[in-house]
Coordinates of C-alpha atoms and ligand atoms in Angstrom, one line a residue:
M1 CA 0.0 0.0 0.0
N2 CA 1.4 3.4 -1.0
I3 CA 0.5 6.5 1.1
I4 CA 0.5 10.0 -0.3
Y5 CA 0.7 12.7 2.4
T6 CA -0.4 16.1 1.3
S7 CA -1.0 19.5 3.0
D8 CA -1.5 21.3 -0.3
K9 CA -4.7 23.3 0.0
V10 CA -5.6 22.8 -3.7
A11 CA -5.2 19.0 -3.4
V12 CA -7.1 18.9 0.0
A13 CA -10.0 20.9 -1.4
E14 CA -10.2 18.7 -4.5
V15 CA -10.1 15.4 -2.5
L16 CA -12.8 16.5 -0.1
A17 CA -15.0 17.9 -2.9
K18 CA -15.0 14.6 -4.8
R19 CA -16.6 12.2 -2.4
K20 CA -17.4 9.6 -5.0
V21 CA -13.8 9.5 -6.3
F22 CA -12.0 9.7 -3.0
I23 CA -13.9 7.6 -0.6
K24 CA -13.5 6.9 3.1
P25 CA -11.2 3.9 3.5
K26 CA -12.1 0.6 5.2
L27 CA -10.6 1.7 8.5
Y28 CA -13.7 3.8 9.2
E29 CA -15.6 0.6 9.4
M30 CA -14.1 0.1 12.9
L31 CA -16.7 2.7 14.0
N32 CA -19.6 0.4 12.9
M33 CA -19.5 -1.3 16.3
F34 CA -23.1 -0.3 17.1
G35 CA -24.3 -0.2 13.5
K36 CA -23.4 1.5 10.2
N37 CA -23.6 5.3 10.3
V38 CA -23.1 8.5 8.3
D39 CA -19.4 8.7 9.2
T40 CA -18.4 5.2 8.0
V41 CA -20.4 4.5 4.7
N42 CA -19.8 5.6 1.1
G43 CA -21.8 6.1 -2.1
E44 CA -25.5 5.8 -2.2
E45 CA -25.6 4.4 1.3
W46 CA -23.9 7.6 2.6
S47 CA -26.5 9.8 0.7
R48 CA -29.3 8.0 2.5
H49 CA -27.6 8.4 5.9
R50 CA -26.8 12.0 5.3
K51 CA -30.3 12.9 4.1
I52 CA -31.8 11.5 7.3
T53 CA -29.2 12.8 9.7
A54 CA -28.7 16.3 8.2
P55 CA -32.2 17.7 9.3
C56 CA -31.2 16.8 12.9
F57 CA -28.9 19.9 12.8
N58 CA -31.4 22.6 12.4
E59 CA -31.8 26.1 13.8
R60 CA -34.2 25.0 16.5
V61 CA -31.5 22.6 17.7
S62 CA -28.9 25.4 17.5
S63 CA -31.1 27.6 19.7
F64 CA -31.4 24.8 22.2
V65 CA -27.7 24.2 22.1
W66 CA -27.2 27.8 23.0
D67 CA -29.6 27.8 26.0
E68 CA -28.2 24.6 27.4
S69 CA -24.6 25.7 26.9
V70 CA -25.3 28.9 28.8
R71 CA -27.1 26.9 31.6
Q72 CA -24.3 24.4 32.0
S73 CA -21.5 26.9 31.8
Q74 CA -23.1 29.2 34.5
A75 CA -23.1 26.2 36.9
M76 CA -19.6 25.3 35.9
F77 CA -18.5 28.8 36.5
S78 CA -20.1 29.0 39.9
Q79 CA -18.2 25.8 40.9
W80 CA -14.9 27.3 39.7
L81 CA -15.4 30.4 41.8
A82 CA -16.0 28.3 44.8
Q83 CA -12.5 26.7 44.6
P84 CA -10.0 28.1 47.1
G85 CA -8.4 31.1 45.4
G86 CA -10.4 30.4 42.2
K87 CA -7.7 27.9 41.2
V88 CA -9.1 25.3 38.9
S89 CA -7.4 22.1 37.8
R90 CA -10.2 20.2 36.2
M91 CA -11.0 22.5 33.3
V92 CA -10.6 19.8 30.7
D93 CA -12.8 17.4 32.5
D94 CA -15.4 20.1 33.2
A95 CA -15.4 21.2 29.5
R96 CA -16.1 17.5 28.7
I97 CA -19.0 17.4 31.1
V98 CA -20.5 20.6 29.6
A99 CA -20.1 19.1 26.1
L100 CA -21.6 15.8 27.1
H101 CA -24.6 17.5 28.9
V102 CA -25.2 19.8 25.9
L103 CA -25.1 16.8 23.6
Y104 CA -27.6 14.9 25.8
A105 CA -30.0 17.8 26.0
A106 CA -29.9 18.9 22.4
G107 CA -29.0 15.5 21.0
F108 CA -31.2 13.2 23.0
G109 CA -33.7 15.4 24.9
V110 CA -32.3 14.5 28.4
Q111 CA -31.3 17.5 30.6
H112 CA -28.8 17.0 33.4
D113 CA -27.5 19.2 36.2
F114 CA -23.8 20.2 35.8
S115 CA -22.8 18.7 39.1
G116 CA -24.6 15.4 38.7
G117 CA -26.0 14.2 35.4
A118 CA -23.9 12.1 33.2
R119 CA -21.3 11.6 35.9
V120 CA -23.8 9.5 38.0
S121 CA -24.9 6.0 37.1
A122 CA -28.6 5.5 36.4
P123 CA -30.4 3.1 38.7
G124 CA -29.5 -0.5 37.7
Y125 CA -26.3 0.5 36.0
K126 CA -22.7 0.1 37.3
L127 CA -21.3 2.9 35.1
S128 CA -22.5 6.4 34.3
H129 CA -23.3 7.2 30.7
R130 CA -20.2 9.4 30.6
D131 CA -18.0 6.6 31.9
T132 CA -19.4 4.1 29.3
L133 CA -18.3 6.5 26.6
M134 CA -15.0 7.5 28.2
T135 CA -14.0 3.9 28.8
M136 CA -14.7 3.1 25.2
L137 CA -12.9 6.1 23.8
N138 CA -9.9 5.6 26.1
N139 CA -9.6 2.0 25.1
F140 CA -10.5 2.3 21.5
I141 CA -8.6 -0.7 20.1
A142 CA -10.0 -3.0 22.9
T143 CA -13.5 -1.7 22.2
M144 CA -13.1 -2.5 18.5
I145 CA -12.1 -6.0 19.3
V146 CA -14.7 -6.7 22.0
A147 CA -17.8 -4.9 20.5
P148 CA -18.4 -7.2 17.4
Q149 CA -17.9 -10.3 19.6
E150 CA -19.7 -9.1 22.7
A151 CA -21.6 -12.3 23.3
I152 CA -18.4 -14.4 23.1
F153 CA -16.6 -12.1 25.4
D154 CA -19.5 -12.2 27.8
K155 CA -19.2 -16.0 28.1
I156 CA -15.5 -15.8 29.0
V157 CA -15.8 -12.7 31.2
M158 CA -14.3 -14.6 34.2
I159 CA -10.9 -15.0 32.5
L160 CA -10.7 -11.5 31.0
S161 CA -8.2 -9.0 32.3
P162 CA -9.6 -6.2 34.5
R163 CA -9.2 -3.8 31.5
M164 CA -11.1 -6.0 29.1
K165 CA -13.8 -6.6 31.7
S166 CA -14.3 -2.8 32.1
V167 CA -14.4 -2.4 28.3
L168 CA -17.0 -5.2 28.0
L169 CA -19.1 -3.6 30.7
A170 CA -18.9 -0.2 29.1
I171 CA -20.0 -1.6 25.7
Q172 CA -22.9 -3.5 27.3
E173 CA -24.1 -0.5 29.4
F174 CA -23.7 2.0 26.6
R175 CA -25.9 -0.3 24.5
R176 CA -28.5 -0.4 27.3
Y177 CA -28.5 3.4 27.7
T178 CA -29.0 3.8 24.0
D179 CA -31.7 1.2 23.7
E180 CA -33.6 2.8 26.6
A181 CA -33.2 6.3 25.1
I182 CA -34.6 5.1 21.7
A183 CA -37.5 3.2 23.4
S184 CA -38.4 6.2 25.5
E185 CA -38.3 8.5 22.4
R186 CA -40.5 6.0 20.5
K187 CA -43.0 6.0 23.4
L188 CA -43.3 9.7 23.2
L189 CA -43.8 9.5 19.5
A190 CA -46.5 6.9 20.0
E191 CA -48.2 9.1 22.6
D192 CA -48.3 11.8 19.9
R193 CA -46.0 14.0 21.8
G194 CA -43.1 13.5 19.4
D195 CA -43.8 16.6 17.4
Q196 CA -42.9 18.7 20.3
R197 CA -39.5 17.2 20.6
H198 CA -36.7 18.5 18.4
N199 CA -33.5 16.9 19.4
L200 CA -31.1 14.9 17.1
M201 CA -32.5 11.5 18.2
S202 CA -36.2 12.4 17.9
T203 CA -35.6 13.8 14.4
L204 CA -33.7 10.7 13.4
I205 CA -36.4 8.3 14.7
R206 CA -39.3 10.3 13.5
T207 CA -38.0 10.7 9.9
S208 CA -37.0 7.0 9.7
D209 CA -40.2 5.6 11.2
Q210 CA -42.4 7.9 9.1
A211 CA -40.6 6.8 5.9
K212 CA -41.0 3.1 6.9
A213 CA -44.7 3.7 7.6
D214 CA -45.1 5.4 4.2
G215 CA -43.4 2.4 2.5
A216 CA -40.3 4.2 1.4
Q217 CA -38.2 1.4 2.9
S218 CA -34.8 2.0 1.4
A219 CA -35.0 5.6 0.2
L220 CA -35.3 7.6 3.5
S221 CA -35.2 5.3 6.4
L222 CA -32.6 3.8 8.7
T223 CA -32.8 0.3 10.4
D224 CA -32.7 0.2 14.2
D225 CA -29.0 -0.8 14.1
E226 CA -28.3 2.2 11.8
I227 CA -30.1 4.5 14.2
K228 CA -28.0 3.2 17.1
G229 CA -24.9 3.5 14.9
N230 CA -25.6 7.2 14.2
I231 CA -26.4 7.9 17.8
F232 CA -23.1 6.3 18.8
I233 CA -21.2 8.5 16.2
F234 CA -22.9 11.6 17.4
N235 CA -21.7 10.7 20.9
V236 CA -18.1 10.1 19.7
A237 CA -17.8 12.9 17.1
G238 CA -19.7 15.5 19.0
H239 CA -18.3 15.4 22.5
D240 CA -14.5 15.3 22.8
T241 CA -14.0 17.5 19.7
T242 CA -15.8 20.5 21.1
A243 CA -14.7 19.8 24.7
N244 CA -11.0 19.8 23.8
T245 CA -11.4 22.9 21.7
L246 CA -12.9 24.7 24.6
A247 CA -10.2 23.5 27.0
Y248 CA -7.4 24.6 24.7
A249 CA -9.1 28.0 24.2
F250 CA -9.4 28.7 27.9
A251 CA -5.7 27.8 28.4
L252 CA -4.6 29.9 25.4
L253 CA -6.7 32.9 26.6
A254 CA -5.2 32.6 30.1
I255 CA -1.7 33.0 28.7
N256 CA -2.6 35.7 26.2
A257 CA -4.1 38.5 28.4
D258 CA -4.2 41.0 25.5
I259 CA -6.4 38.7 23.3
Q260 CA -8.6 37.9 26.3
K261 CA -9.2 41.6 26.8
W262 CA -9.9 42.0 23.0
V263 CA -12.5 39.3 23.0
T264 CA -14.0 40.3 26.3
D265 CA -14.6 43.8 24.9
E266 CA -16.8 42.3 22.3
I267 CA -18.6 40.1 24.8
D268 CA -19.3 43.1 27.0
E269 CA -20.8 45.0 24.1
V270 CA -22.9 42.1 22.8
L271 CA -24.2 40.8 26.1
E272 CA -24.5 44.2 27.7
G273 CA -26.6 43.9 30.8
D274 CA -28.0 40.6 29.5
E275 CA -28.6 38.0 32.2
S276 CA -30.1 35.5 29.8
S277 CA -28.7 36.0 26.3
V278 CA -30.7 35.1 23.2
Y279 CA -29.2 32.9 20.6
E280 CA -30.6 34.7 17.5
D281 CA -29.4 38.1 18.8
A282 CA -26.1 37.3 20.4
Y283 CA -24.6 34.5 18.4
P284 CA -24.1 36.2 15.0
R285 CA -22.5 39.2 16.7
L286 CA -19.8 37.3 18.6
K287 CA -17.3 37.3 15.8
R288 CA -14.2 37.7 17.9
V289 CA -15.3 34.7 20.0
M290 CA -15.6 32.8 16.8
A291 CA -12.2 34.0 15.7
V292 CA -10.8 32.5 19.0
M293 CA -12.4 29.2 18.0
Y294 CA -11.0 29.3 14.5
E295 CA -7.5 30.1 15.7
T296 CA -7.7 27.4 18.4
L297 CA -8.8 24.8 15.8
R298 CA -6.1 26.0 13.4
L299 CA -3.4 25.0 15.8
F300 CA -5.1 22.4 18.0
G301 CA -7.8 21.0 15.7
P302 CA -9.1 17.7 17.0
V303 CA -8.9 16.1 13.5
P304 CA -5.3 16.7 12.3
Q305 CA -5.5 14.3 9.4
I306 CA -8.2 12.9 7.1
P307 CA -7.6 9.7 5.0
R308 CA -9.2 8.9 1.7
R309 CA -8.9 6.2 -0.9
P310 CA -9.3 6.7 -4.7
V311 CA -11.8 4.3 -6.1
T312 CA -9.9 3.5 -9.3
P313 CA -6.2 3.5 -10.3
N314 CA -4.8 6.6 -12.0
V315 CA -7.3 9.1 -10.6
P316 CA -6.0 12.6 -11.4
L317 CA -5.3 15.0 -8.5
T318 CA -4.8 18.7 -8.9
I319 CA -2.0 20.1 -6.8
T320 CA -0.2 23.5 -6.5
R321 CA 2.6 23.6 -9.0
P322 CA 5.9 23.8 -7.0
N323 CA 7.6 27.2 -7.3
A324 CA 10.7 26.0 -9.1
W325 CA 8.6 24.7 -12.0
T326 CA 6.5 27.8 -12.3
S327 CA 9.6 30.0 -12.7
M328 CA 10.9 27.7 -15.5
E329 CA 7.6 27.4 -17.4
F330 CA 5.3 30.4 -17.4
S331 CA 2.1 28.4 -17.1
S332 CA -0.8 27.5 -14.8
S333 CA -0.3 27.7 -11.0
T334 CA -1.5 24.1 -10.7
T335 CA -0.6 20.8 -12.1
T336 CA -2.0 17.2 -12.1
L337 CA -0.7 14.0 -10.6
L338 CA -2.0 10.5 -11.5
I339 CA -2.5 8.5 -8.3
P340 CA -1.2 4.9 -8.7
A341 CA -3.3 1.9 -7.8
N342 CA -3.4 0.8 -4.1
T343 CA -2.7 4.3 -2.7
L344 CA -4.1 6.0 0.4
V345 CA -4.2 9.8 0.2
N346 CA -3.7 11.2 3.7
L347 CA -4.7 14.9 4.0
N348 CA -2.5 16.5 6.6
I349 CA -4.8 19.2 7.9
H350 CA -2.5 20.3 10.7
A351 CA 0.4 21.0 8.2
M352 CA -2.0 22.8 5.9
H353 CA -3.1 25.0 8.9
T354 CA 0.5 25.9 9.8
T355 CA 2.1 26.6 6.4
P356 CA 3.7 30.0 6.0
S357 CA 2.5 30.2 2.4
T358 CA -1.0 30.7 3.8
Y359 CA -0.5 32.0 7.3
T360 CA 2.0 34.7 8.5
S361 CA 3.8 33.7 11.7
P362 CA 1.9 30.4 11.5
K363 CA 3.0 29.0 14.9
V364 CA 1.6 32.1 16.7
W365 CA -1.9 31.9 18.2
N366 CA -3.4 35.1 17.0
P367 CA -7.3 35.2 16.7
K368 CA -7.1 38.7 15.3
R369 CA -6.0 37.2 11.9
W370 CA -9.6 36.1 11.4
I371 CA -11.1 39.5 11.7
T372 CA -11.2 42.0 8.9
S373 CA -12.6 45.5 9.4
T374 CA -14.8 47.3 6.9
S375 CA -14.6 50.6 8.8
P376 CA -12.9 53.5 7.0
T377 CA -10.0 53.3 9.5
G378 CA -9.7 49.6 9.2
Q379 CA -9.0 49.4 13.0
S380 CA -9.7 45.9 14.2
A381 CA -7.6 46.6 17.3
S382 CA -10.1 49.1 18.7
S383 CA -13.3 48.0 20.5
D384 CA -15.7 50.9 20.1
R385 CA -19.2 50.1 19.0
S386 CA -18.9 51.1 15.4
T387 CA -15.6 49.2 15.0
L388 CA -17.2 46.1 16.4
Q389 CA -20.2 46.4 14.1
N390 CA -17.9 46.8 11.0
E391 CA -15.9 43.8 11.7
K392 CA -16.2 40.7 9.6
L393 CA -15.1 37.1 10.2
L394 CA -12.7 36.1 7.5
H395 CA -14.0 33.3 5.3
M396 CA -11.4 31.1 3.6
E397 CA -12.4 28.9 0.6
Q398 CA -9.2 26.9 0.9
G399 CA -6.4 26.3 3.4
F400 CA -8.6 26.1 6.5
A401 CA -10.6 22.9 7.1
P402 CA -10.9 21.9 10.7
W403 CA -14.4 20.5 10.0
A404 CA -13.3 19.2 6.6
S405 CA -15.0 20.6 3.5
G406 CA -17.1 19.6 0.5
P407 CA -20.2 17.3 0.8
R408 CA -18.9 15.4 3.8
I409 CA -18.2 18.5 5.9
C410 CA -18.9 17.9 9.5
P411 CA -22.7 18.1 10.0
G412 CA -22.1 19.2 13.7
M413 CA -20.1 22.3 12.7
K414 CA -22.8 24.8 13.7
F415 CA -23.6 22.8 16.8
A416 CA -20.0 23.0 17.9
Q417 CA -19.7 26.7 17.0
V418 CA -22.9 27.7 18.9
E419 CA -21.8 25.7 22.0
F420 CA -18.3 27.1 22.0
T421 CA -19.5 30.7 21.6
A422 CA -22.1 30.3 24.3
V423 CA -19.7 28.8 26.8
L424 CA -16.8 31.1 26.2
S425 CA -19.0 34.3 26.3
T426 CA -20.9 33.1 29.4
V427 CA -17.6 32.6 31.3
L428 CA -15.7 35.6 30.1
K429 CA -18.6 37.9 30.7
R430 CA -18.2 37.3 34.4
A431 CA -14.5 36.3 34.8
R432 CA -10.9 36.8 33.9
I433 CA -8.8 33.7 33.5
A434 CA -5.1 33.6 34.3
P435 CA -2.4 30.9 34.3
S436 CA -1.7 29.2 37.5
V437 CA 0.4 26.4 39.0
K438 CA -0.4 23.6 41.4
G439 CA 1.8 25.0 44.2
G440 CA 2.0 28.4 45.8
E441 CA 2.2 30.8 42.9
D442 CA -0.7 33.2 42.4
G443 CA -1.1 32.9 38.7
S444 CA 0.5 36.0 37.4
G445 CA 4.1 34.9 37.3
M446 CA 6.2 33.7 34.4
T447 CA 6.4 30.2 35.8
A448 CA 2.7 29.7 35.6
K449 CA 2.6 31.0 32.0
T450 CA 5.6 28.9 31.0
E451 CA 4.0 25.8 32.5
V452 CA 0.7 26.2 30.7
E453 CA 2.6 26.9 27.4
A454 CA 4.6 23.7 27.9
L455 CA 1.4 21.7 28.7
L456 CA -0.2 22.9 25.5
Q457 CA 2.7 21.8 23.4
D458 CA 2.7 18.4 25.2
S459 CA -0.3 17.3 23.2
H460 CA -0.9 14.0 21.4
H461 CA -3.2 12.5 18.8
I462 CA -4.4 9.3 20.5
G463 CA -7.9 7.8 20.5
A464 CA -10.4 9.9 18.6
T465 CA -8.9 13.5 18.9
V466 CA -5.9 15.7 19.6
S467 CA -5.7 16.3 23.4
M468 CA -3.4 17.4 26.2
K469 CA -1.3 14.5 27.5
R470 CA -1.5 15.8 31.1
P471 CA -4.9 17.5 31.4
E472 CA -4.9 17.2 35.2
D473 CA -1.8 19.4 35.3
L474 CA -3.6 22.3 33.7
W475 CA -4.1 24.8 36.5
L476 CA -5.9 28.1 35.7
K477 CA -7.1 30.9 38.0
V478 CA -10.6 32.2 37.6
V479 CA -11.1 35.7 39.0
E480 CA -14.6 37.3 39.1
R481 CA -14.7 40.6 37.1
Ligands
HEM501 C1 -15.0 21.4 17.2 C2 -15.9 20.4 17.0 C3 -15.8 19.5 15.8 C4 -14.8 19.3 14.9 C5 -13.4 20.0 14.8 C6 -15.2 18.3 13.9 C7 -14.5 17.8 12.8 C8 -15.0 16.9 11.9 C9 -14.2 16.5 10.7 C10 -12.9 17.0 10.3 C11 -15.0 15.6 10.1 C12 -14.7 14.9 8.8 C13 -14.0 13.6 9.1 C14 -13.7 12.8 7.8 O1 -14.3 13.1 6.8 O2 -12.9 11.8 7.9 C15 -16.2 15.4 10.8 C16 -17.3 14.6 10.5 C17 -18.4 14.4 11.3 N1 -18.7 15.0 12.4 FE1 -17.6 16.5 13.3 N2 -16.5 17.9 14.3 C18 -16.9 18.6 15.4 C19 -18.1 18.5 16.1 C20 -19.1 17.6 15.8 C21 -20.4 17.5 16.5 C22 -20.8 18.5 17.7 C23 -21.1 16.5 15.9 C24 -22.4 16.0 16.3 C25 -23.1 16.3 17.3 C26 -20.2 16.0 14.8 C27 -20.6 14.9 14.0 C28 -19.9 14.5 12.9 C29 -20.4 13.5 12.0 C30 -21.6 12.7 12.1 C31 -19.4 13.4 11.0 C32 -19.4 12.4 9.7 C33 -20.0 13.2 8.5 C34 -20.0 12.4 7.2 O3 -19.0 11.7 7.0 O4 -20.9 12.7 6.4 N3 -19.1 16.7 14.8 N4 -16.2 16.3 12.0

């Protein structure tokens, strides 16, 4: 098997645009453990999954994501302030809880309190819903081995290692949690209350069951296993991705006080005197907050590479013509390669995000690069009302793809954007965040800043997403404004 690695923005955009020519390779099938889903299938099968799952991510859900994110982050923030000296060491874990609770509420119609909720096992369960998911994500390889052979592993449970036992339990209980959630949603639908519910799962079941009832068996419906498969993938894809982006952003803002001030100026203006912000009004105006998200994803995006497989040998691929050639032959800025048989094309998104040919000072975290000003002075550094109103978020056709691009672009992009914006603005409206250390230092010294910087660099891509290797060592100080 050959592998082509590319970070060329022209090639990346072309590969992602042609979903029928560059398909998802077989390794995605590992994620079929609870059923086939929109993330793992190709061709017509993908069209069917996507048509049914896409309507789940509508504006009504976005509005709900906003409200729930605000509710969760207010509770999280109160807990942070209650810590001695406002020093918080579980920010990564807390961001994960917020993301999980928002997903349960907007995704599955189940609301939890920040301090309890998904952390607590339901009656009759040994593990909490969160722990089933985290055990599977943290032991991904073992989960892929055990899940398809669950019945066999159950018979030999006595001789399994403690780790394999815990993976088996997580798979079994996750399945039970999902089955119960689907059954309860169906019950509400049968009682004719389904129309009032607008979460991801209710939309999925309603659309599918309705199509089955109408006799459109294959066109617009999912089997029960496929519904479970999609719910699993929403859980996996929609939780750690957003949570890690939030955790990185908090840490980066803590060590970049000037950027924190710049973004807080916008939040103060948009959420002026607003105790309960309204999605439709606030979200589109929080452009600097979105710039913080973009810039965090540029450097610490949870999906640093995307693999694809050409369906036939000798598929042409357009790439940027290397500079040396262009100077010799005065011709087009692109050229074409033919991809040999049996070749995987690996899109290196992180390298594309850090190339100096697209980004000046590419290693520097600078959210301001995403804001352009249409004011006559062009001052995006200022924060007066008219400057803020004239600012625009930069849109890049190529060279920036943390959510991929083309027809298979992440369907949860808006979900994640709304959640990120709501959480960050809720916290920064009331607090300032500074770096801290476990021991005595108060958070303003160089040591704390250097430690947080080192911790951010000490990240890895293991399991599903990019994350900090030592999240428990991240100490930040939260000071009420
Ligand atoms: C910051 C947050 C997120 C990032 C950076 C992100 C990134 C991505 C990327 C890069 C892909 C394409 C992967 C590939 O083609 O191999 C993808 C696909 C996907 N994402 Fe996200 N995602 C995020 C949040 C979410 C959320 C919140 C959900 C759902 C609640 C979600 C659900 C999905 C699904 C179902 C797919 C597969 C789509 C398809 O193949 O048609 N993601 N995501």
